[in-house]
Tab-separated table of C-alpha atoms in Angstrom:
chain	number	residue	atom	x	y	z
E	116	MET	CA	19.127	36.061	-82.167
E	117	SER	CA	16.435	33.676	-84.265
E	118	THR	CA	13.389	36.298	-86.013
E	119	ALA	CA	9.639	34.581	-86.715
E	120	LYS	CA	11.176	33.830	-90.315
E	121	THR	CA	12.486	30.799	-89.274
E	122	ILE	CA	8.995	29.520	-89.391
E	123	ARG	CA	9.443	27.420	-92.485
E	124	GLY	CA	8.152	30.389	-94.325
E	125	ALA	CA	4.580	29.788	-93.280
E	126	ARG	CA	2.178	32.381	-93.162
E	127	ARG	CA	1.783	33.309	-89.483
E	128	ARG	CA	-1.622	34.524	-88.157
E	129	VAL	CA	-2.204	35.113	-84.311
E	130	LEU	CA	-6.213	34.945	-83.370
E	131	LYS	CA	-7.691	35.791	-79.782
E	132	VAL	CA	-10.864	34.372	-78.538
E	133	GLY	CA	-12.557	35.132	-75.551
E	134	GLY	CA	-15.989	35.338	-73.785
E	135	ALA	CA	-18.947	32.910	-72.258
E	136	HIS	CA	-18.673	31.165	-75.418
E	137	LEU	CA	-15.209	29.240	-74.661
E	138	ALA	CA	-17.330	26.469	-72.960
E	139	ASP	CA	-19.690	26.163	-76.001
E	140	GLU	CA	-19.390	22.812	-77.790
E	141	ARG	CA	-21.046	24.192	-80.777
E	142	TYR	CA	-18.827	27.006	-80.915
E	143	LEU	CA	-15.400	25.270	-80.276
E	144	ASP	CA	-16.164	23.193	-83.277
E	145	ALA	CA	-16.732	26.067	-85.128
E	146	LEU	CA	-13.539	27.458	-84.207
E	147	ALA	CA	-11.740	24.432	-84.773
E	148	SER	CA	-13.200	24.076	-88.419
E	149	ARG	CA	-11.631	27.973	-88.862
E	150	LEU	CA	-8.366	26.853	-87.491
E	151	SER	CA	-8.347	23.433	-89.792
E	152	GLU	CA	-8.843	25.795	-92.772
E	153	LEU	CA	-5.903	28.122	-91.717
E	154	ARG	CA	-3.745	25.280	-91.100
E	155	ALA	CA	-4.755	23.583	-94.877
E	156	GLU	CA	-3.717	26.753	-96.376
E	157	GLY	CA	-0.001	26.438	-95.126
E	158	SER	CA	-0.737	29.099	-91.985
E	159	ALA	CA	1.152	28.666	-88.459
E	160	VAL	CA	-1.492	30.081	-86.131
E	161	LEU	CA	-1.169	31.275	-82.494
E	162	LEU	CA	-4.399	31.141	-80.535
E	163	VAL	CA	-4.591	33.603	-77.634
E	164	HIS	CA	-7.509	33.044	-75.323
E	165	GLY	CA	-9.116	35.036	-72.427
E	166	GLY	CA	-11.608	33.564	-69.800
E	167	GLY	CA	-12.995	36.308	-67.775
E	168	ALA	CA	-16.373	34.441	-67.135
E	169	GLU	CA	-15.370	31.590	-65.845
E	170	ILE	CA	-12.740	33.395	-63.707
E	171	ALA	CA	-15.448	35.289	-61.956
E	172	ALA	CA	-17.398	32.050	-61.963
E	173	LEU	CA	-14.913	30.275	-59.978
E	174	HIS	CA	-14.380	33.474	-57.717
E	175	GLN	CA	-17.778	33.181	-56.511
E	176	ALA	CA	-17.957	29.520	-56.082
E	177	LEU	CA	-14.563	29.745	-53.683
E	178	GLY	CA	-16.217	32.812	-52.025
E	179	VAL	CA	-13.243	35.054	-52.980
E	180	PRO	CA	-13.934	38.385	-53.916
E	181	PHE	CA	-12.637	40.650	-56.491
E	182	GLU	CA	-13.037	44.235	-57.866
E	183	LYS	CA	-11.924	45.761	-61.569
E	184	ARG	CA	-10.529	49.241	-61.599
E	185	ARG	CA	-10.026	51.065	-64.953
E	186	GLY	CA	-11.158	47.734	-66.701
E	187	LEU	CA	-8.430	45.542	-64.878
E	188	ARG	CA	-9.042	42.785	-62.707
E	189	VAL	CA	-7.556	43.710	-59.300
E	190	THR	CA	-5.499	40.275	-58.872
E	191	SER	CA	-4.328	39.196	-55.376
E	192	GLU	CA	-2.025	36.454	-54.888
E	193	ARG	CA	-5.150	34.353	-53.813
E	194	GLY	CA	-6.948	35.931	-57.061
E	195	MET	CA	-3.759	34.794	-59.319
E	196	ASP	CA	-4.199	31.369	-57.910
E	197	ILE	CA	-7.723	31.204	-59.224
E	198	VAL	CA	-6.682	32.858	-63.119
E	199	THR	CA	-3.859	30.370	-63.440
E	200	MET	CA	-6.285	27.380	-62.490
E	201	VAL	CA	-8.887	28.922	-65.183
E	202	LEU	CA	-6.624	29.931	-67.829
E	203	CYS	CA	-3.811	27.671	-67.603
E	204	GLY	CA	-5.940	24.507	-66.359
E	205	LEU	CA	-9.519	24.544	-67.501
E	206	VAL	CA	-9.964	26.778	-70.442
E	207	ASN	CA	-6.652	25.925	-72.171
E	208	LYS	CA	-6.773	22.441	-72.159
E	209	ARG	CA	-10.384	22.427	-73.097
E	210	LEU	CA	-9.409	23.796	-76.021
E	211	VAL	CA	-6.539	21.898	-76.891
E	212	ALA	CA	-8.403	18.738	-76.356
E	213	ARG	CA	-11.019	20.046	-78.702
E	214	PHE	CA	-8.534	21.193	-81.190
E	215	VAL	CA	-6.760	17.763	-81.035
E	216	ALA	CA	-9.920	15.507	-81.677
E	217	ALA	CA	-10.526	17.701	-84.692
E	218	GLY	CA	-7.268	16.427	-85.829
E	219	LEU	CA	-4.928	19.482	-85.303
E	220	SER	CA	-1.318	19.204	-84.279
E	221	THR	CA	-1.712	21.459	-81.014
E	222	ILE	CA	0.411	22.452	-77.982
E	223	GLY	CA	-1.204	24.246	-75.190
E	224	LEU	CA	0.985	26.777	-73.201
E	225	SER	CA	0.962	29.942	-71.186
E	226	GLY	CA	3.924	32.657	-71.070
E	227	VAL	CA	5.420	31.063	-67.875
E	228	ASP	CA	6.136	28.545	-69.957
E	229	LEU	CA	9.617	28.186	-71.220
E	230	GLY	CA	9.460	31.951	-70.250
E	231	LEU	CA	8.018	32.817	-73.418
E	232	MET	CA	6.130	36.014	-71.742
E	233	ARG	CA	7.878	38.129	-69.126
E	234	ALA	CA	5.976	41.361	-67.940
E	235	LYS	CA	6.628	44.013	-65.810
E	236	LEU	CA	3.811	44.550	-63.015
E	237	LEU	CA	1.754	47.938	-63.764
E	238	ASN	CA	1.261	48.650	-60.099
E	239	TYR	CA	1.111	46.000	-57.482
E	240	GLU	CA	-0.047	48.353	-54.578
E	241	GLN	CA	-3.218	49.073	-56.570
E	242	LEU	CA	-3.754	46.407	-59.017
E	243	GLY	CA	-1.923	43.153	-57.583
E	244	ARG	CA	-0.313	40.682	-59.968
E	245	VAL	CA	-1.380	42.483	-63.020
E	246	GLY	CA	1.220	43.009	-65.673
E	247	ALA	CA	1.808	45.190	-68.570
E	248	ALA	CA	1.711	43.842	-72.176
E	249	PRO	CA	4.874	41.298	-72.270
E	250	VAL	CA	8.225	40.859	-73.836
E	251	VAL	CA	8.064	37.601	-76.439
E	252	ASP	CA	10.828	34.990	-76.396
E	253	VAL	CA	10.496	35.226	-80.322
E	254	ALA	CA	13.158	32.457	-80.879
E	255	ARG	CA	11.457	29.738	-78.666
E	256	LEU	CA	8.185	30.512	-79.765
E	257	ALA	CA	8.970	30.474	-83.355
E	258	ALA	CA	10.353	26.966	-82.840
E	259	LEU	CA	7.193	25.773	-81.235
E	260	LEU	CA	5.179	26.793	-83.955
E	261	ASP	CA	7.365	25.241	-86.377
E	262	GLU	CA	6.859	21.987	-84.782
E	263	HIS	CA	3.490	22.256	-84.111
E	264	GLY	CA	1.916	24.612	-86.272
E	265	LEU	CA	-0.959	25.605	-83.620
E	266	VAL	CA	-0.094	26.811	-80.299
E	267	VAL	CA	-2.971	28.012	-77.525
E	268	MET	CA	-1.907	30.281	-75.406
E	269	ALA	CA	-3.123	31.422	-72.092
E	270	PRO	CA	-2.243	34.941	-71.307
E	271	THR	CA	-0.625	34.517	-67.964
E	272	CYS	CA	2.900	35.647	-68.250
E	273	ALA	CA	5.826	35.102	-66.070
E	274	GLY	CA	6.340	38.560	-63.636
E	275	PRO	CA	9.864	40.209	-62.156
E	276	ASP	CA	9.762	37.018	-59.525
E	277	GLY	CA	9.301	34.365	-62.320
E	278	MET	CA	6.115	33.828	-60.805
E	279	PRO	CA	2.676	33.858	-62.747
E	280	VAL	CA	0.923	37.381	-63.545
E	281	ASN	CA	-2.309	38.438	-64.985
E	282	VAL	CA	-2.299	40.090	-68.358
E	283	ASN	CA	-5.183	41.213	-70.241
E	284	ALA	CA	-5.679	38.755	-73.287
E	285	ASP	CA	-5.618	41.623	-75.880
E	286	ALA	CA	-2.604	43.339	-74.813
E	287	VAL	CA	-0.965	39.730	-75.270
E	288	ALA	CA	-2.579	39.012	-78.592
E	289	GLN	CA	-1.391	42.042	-79.702
E	290	ALA	CA	2.253	42.009	-78.598
E	291	LEU	CA	2.503	38.028	-79.864
E	292	ALA	CA	1.164	39.488	-83.348
E	293	VAL	CA	4.231	41.724	-83.274
E	294	ALA	CA	7.041	39.972	-81.937
E	295	ILE	CA	6.180	37.233	-84.649
E	296	GLU	CA	5.690	39.564	-87.399
E	297	ALA	CA	2.176	38.114	-88.159
E	298	GLU	CA	0.350	38.763	-91.247
E	299	THR	CA	-2.850	38.963	-89.749
E	300	LEU	CA	-4.715	39.421	-86.449
E	301	GLU	CA	-8.124	38.736	-85.750
E	302	MET	CA	-9.848	39.624	-82.298
E	303	ILE	CA	-12.913	37.267	-82.190
E	304	THR	CA	-15.842	38.601	-80.323
E	305	ASP	CA	-19.102	38.117	-79.583
E	306	VAL	CA	-20.539	41.225	-81.836
E	307	ASP	CA	-20.250	41.229	-86.109
E	308	ALA	CA	-18.144	44.351	-85.954
E	309	VAL	CA	-17.615	47.438	-83.642
E	310	ARG	CA	-20.607	49.351	-83.830
E	311	THR	CA	-20.129	53.142	-84.056
E	312	GLU	CA	-23.652	56.060	-84.240
E	313	ARG	CA	-24.028	55.018	-87.732
E	314	GLY	CA	-24.027	51.219	-87.181
E	315	PRO	CA	-21.161	48.227	-87.596
E	316	ALA	CA	-18.328	49.973	-89.042
E	317	ARG	CA	-16.353	48.245	-91.844
E	318	GLN	CA	-13.240	49.970	-91.232
E	319	LEU	CA	-11.720	52.174	-88.309
E	320	ARG	CA	-8.656	54.280	-88.449
E	321	LEU	CA	-6.962	55.920	-85.283
E	322	GLY	CA	-8.744	59.338	-85.281
E	323	ASP	CA	-12.081	57.559	-85.450
E	324	VAL	CA	-11.082	55.481	-82.412
E	325	GLU	CA	-10.032	58.023	-80.504
E	326	ALA	CA	-13.082	60.223	-80.964
E	327	LEU	CA	-15.768	57.389	-80.437
E	328	ILE	CA	-13.848	55.811	-77.290
E	329	ALA	CA	-14.260	59.736	-75.924
E	330	GLY	CA	-17.880	60.188	-76.939
E	331	SER	CA	-18.275	56.899	-75.064
E	332	VAL	CA	-19.497	55.277	-78.618
E	333	ILE	CA	-16.962	52.225	-78.218
E	334	LYS	CA	-16.852	51.303	-74.191
E	335	GLY	CA	-16.851	48.365	-72.159
E	336	GLY	CA	-14.593	45.492	-73.470
E	337	MET	CA	-14.493	46.945	-76.850
E	338	ILE	CA	-12.112	49.494	-75.652
E	339	PRO	CA	-9.120	47.155	-75.204
E	340	LYS	CA	-9.610	44.858	-77.955
E	341	VAL	CA	-9.755	48.262	-80.632
E	342	GLN	CA	-7.020	49.641	-78.798
E	343	ALA	CA	-4.860	46.433	-78.973
E	344	ALA	CA	-5.693	46.408	-82.749
E	345	LEU	CA	-4.339	50.181	-83.340
E	346	ALA	CA	-1.270	48.948	-81.401
E	347	ALA	CA	-0.799	45.908	-83.680
E	348	VAL	CA	-1.245	47.696	-86.907
E	349	GLY	CA	1.360	50.242	-85.588
E	350	GLY	CA	3.753	47.666	-84.655
E	351	GLY	CA	3.592	46.355	-88.484
E	352	VAL	CA	0.840	43.787	-88.716
E	353	GLU	CA	-0.529	44.051	-92.073
E	354	ARG	CA	-4.058	43.178	-91.395
E	355	VAL	CA	-5.989	43.416	-88.270
E	356	ARG	CA	-9.618	42.845	-87.835
E	357	VAL	CA	-12.221	42.346	-85.009
E	358	GLY	CA	-15.618	40.515	-85.246
E	359	SER	CA	-17.323	37.346	-84.692
E	360	LEU	CA	-15.980	34.164	-86.155
E	361	GLU	CA	-19.035	34.226	-88.869
E	362	SER	CA	-18.436	38.100	-89.956
E	363	LEU	CA	-14.676	37.489	-90.374
E	364	ALA	CA	-15.718	34.409	-92.744
E	365	ARG	CA	-17.696	37.108	-94.707
E	366	GLY	CA	-15.593	39.362	-94.955
E	367	GLU	CA	-18.080	41.721	-93.024
E	368	ALA	CA	-15.749	42.249	-89.736
E	369	THR	CA	-14.153	45.742	-88.827
E	370	GLU	CA	-10.685	46.269	-90.340
E	371	VAL	CA	-8.564	48.483	-88.434
E	372	ARG	CA	-6.163	50.471	-90.221
E	373	ALA	CA	-3.526	53.166	-89.324
């Protein structure tokens, strides 16, 4: 089977973005500029995006209730329709349109397309259509990166029945980075670095993260990010960083190490 090394020798990078700023034009311009820099230096880039704020907004607009358990959005069949509309439609195509307008050859997909990512359900009775970290079709994804150079990926994956399942975007980014043997994974957030009791951390290791989570210093949406970062390091990704676009550019983001 083909491996990620079939991507014409290009440096492989995975970026994950999320948050309300995915609807902010200036932010998207800055993101497009960053991607242009990476492509100019010869990197093949896989960009994974979330869209939780817009999913919640559409739930509210349509009068469809939802809840979260253990930080995961319980996803009913109707809720899965909403997730698919937002992630595979609204957000994905907004990003692709912006990047194409910036002169970047870009294709936007989800894990359902070509069966690129397949995920088992975590617990249908408790969580509905929520999937675990996916298995990746590396050969097909390598061919897409080889052809286009920039792939924008919605984290929706194909479930056991072939229909869409909702998978945490941080877990998807980690799985993709390991699968394509990426040199770097950048988890782009709203904050400059992971914060500890001593302030922003320039570097974190496994023991540090476990203690900070246990002590509720790292909490909320930062937990899956640092856990995914650690899993990526453990899976062989050479460099994993967590921070904002600005801090990543300045070299002031948090670097996660084994």
